[in-house]
Coordinates of C-alpha atoms in Angstrom, one line a residue:
P212 CA 12.9 84.3 -7.9
T213 CA 13.1 83.1 -4.3
Y214 CA 15.0 84.6 -1.5
E215 CA 16.5 82.7 1.2
G216 CA 18.2 85.2 3.1
K217 CA 21.3 82.7 3.5
L218 CA 24.7 83.9 4.6
G219 CA 26.2 85.1 1.3
E220 CA 23.3 85.4 -0.7
D221 CA 23.0 88.5 -2.4
P222 CA 20.0 90.6 -1.5
E223 CA 20.9 93.0 -4.6
L224 CA 20.4 90.2 -6.9
W225 CA 17.2 89.1 -5.8
I226 CA 16.0 92.5 -6.2
F227 CA 16.8 93.1 -9.6
A228 CA 15.5 89.4 -10.3
T229 CA 12.4 90.6 -8.7
E230 CA 12.1 93.7 -10.6
E231 CA 13.1 91.9 -13.9
Y232 CA 10.4 89.4 -13.5
Y233 CA 7.3 91.7 -12.4
A234 CA 8.7 93.9 -15.5
N235 CA 5.6 93.0 -17.6
K236 CA 3.7 94.7 -14.6
R237 CA 5.1 98.1 -14.7
G238 CA 2.2 99.8 -13.7
L239 CA 1.7 97.8 -10.5
M240 CA 5.2 98.1 -9.8
E241 CA 5.0 101.9 -10.0
A242 CA 1.7 102.2 -8.1
D243 CA 4.1 100.6 -5.5
T244 CA 1.3 99.6 -3.1
S245 CA 0.9 96.9 -0.4
D246 CA -0.6 94.7 -2.9
V247 CA 2.8 94.6 -5.0
V248 CA 4.7 94.0 -1.8
T249 CA 2.2 90.8 -0.8
M250 CA 2.5 89.5 -4.0
I251 CA 6.4 89.6 -4.0
S252 CA 6.6 88.3 -0.4
S253 CA 5.2 85.1 -1.9
S254 CA 8.8 84.3 -2.9
L255 CA 10.3 84.7 0.3
C256 CA 11.5 81.4 1.7
K257 CA 10.6 80.4 5.6
S258 CA 13.2 82.6 7.6
V259 CA 12.9 85.5 5.6
L260 CA 9.2 85.3 5.6
N261 CA 9.5 85.2 9.5
W262 CA 11.5 88.2 9.2
Y263 CA 9.2 89.8 7.0
G264 CA 5.9 89.5 9.2
A265 CA 8.1 91.1 12.2
V266 CA 9.1 94.0 9.9
W267 CA 5.7 94.8 8.9
S268 CA 4.4 94.5 12.5
D269 CA 6.7 97.1 13.4
C270 CA 5.8 99.3 10.5
E271 CA 2.2 99.1 10.8
A272 CA 2.6 100.4 14.4
E273 CA 4.7 103.2 13.4
I274 CA 2.0 103.8 10.7
M275 CA 4.4 103.3 7.7
S276 CA 2.8 102.3 4.4
K277 CA 4.0 98.7 3.3
T278 CA 5.8 99.8 -0.2
W279 CA 8.4 98.0 -2.4
E280 CA 11.1 100.7 -1.5
L281 CA 10.6 99.9 2.1
L282 CA 11.0 96.6 1.4
K283 CA 14.1 96.8 -0.4
L284 CA 15.3 99.5 2.3
K285 CA 14.4 96.8 5.0
L286 CA 15.9 93.9 3.2
R287 CA 19.2 95.7 2.3
E288 CA 19.5 96.7 6.2
R289 CA 19.0 93.0 7.2
F290 CA 20.8 91.0 4.8
R291 CA 23.2 92.9 3.3
P292 CA 26.6 92.7 5.4
K293 CA 27.5 95.7 7.2
D294 CA 30.8 95.9 5.6
F295 CA 29.7 95.1 2.0
E296 CA 30.8 98.3 0.3
Y297 CA 34.4 98.2 2.0
N298 CA 34.4 94.2 1.1
L299 CA 33.3 94.9 -2.7
R300 CA 36.3 97.8 -2.6
E301 CA 38.8 95.5 -1.8
R302 CA 37.7 92.7 -4.1
L303 CA 38.0 95.3 -6.8
F304 CA 41.6 96.3 -5.5
Q305 CA 42.9 92.6 -5.7
L306 CA 40.9 92.0 -9.1
K307 CA 43.8 90.7 -11.3
Q308 CA 43.7 89.4 -14.9
Q309 CA 44.7 85.7 -14.3
G310 CA 42.9 84.2 -17.5
T311 CA 41.4 85.7 -20.7
I312 CA 39.8 89.0 -21.0
H313 CA 36.9 87.7 -21.1
E314 CA 37.3 85.9 -17.8
Y315 CA 38.4 89.3 -16.1
V316 CA 35.5 91.2 -17.4
S317 CA 33.0 88.4 -16.0
S318 CA 34.4 88.5 -12.9
F319 CA 34.5 92.6 -12.8
Q320 CA 30.8 92.4 -14.0
D321 CA 30.1 89.8 -11.2
L322 CA 31.6 92.2 -8.4
M323 CA 29.8 95.4 -10.1
S324 CA 26.4 93.8 -10.4

């Protein structure tokens, strides 16, 4: 999966898809080394890759290890809207069944994912 960092593009969905994609490399993912991050970074598009380079330069200056957990944290800080949780609660509050129960459940699950 690729991540472009566009407005409205959910980093959580990309994180989930990435973890699913590399699920067969569970040992590598659990080791959480810089090799994992380097491998995953190949799926970042140009603008996100520029951001990624700057983030790791800062991390190296602060002597922080390059890990998948840290990358996820930094991605969320940078690309998830500041009012993400508030907006999600508002959208859940406003969710009403207007079609079939299946459509309603699908809308609910989309919000919760």
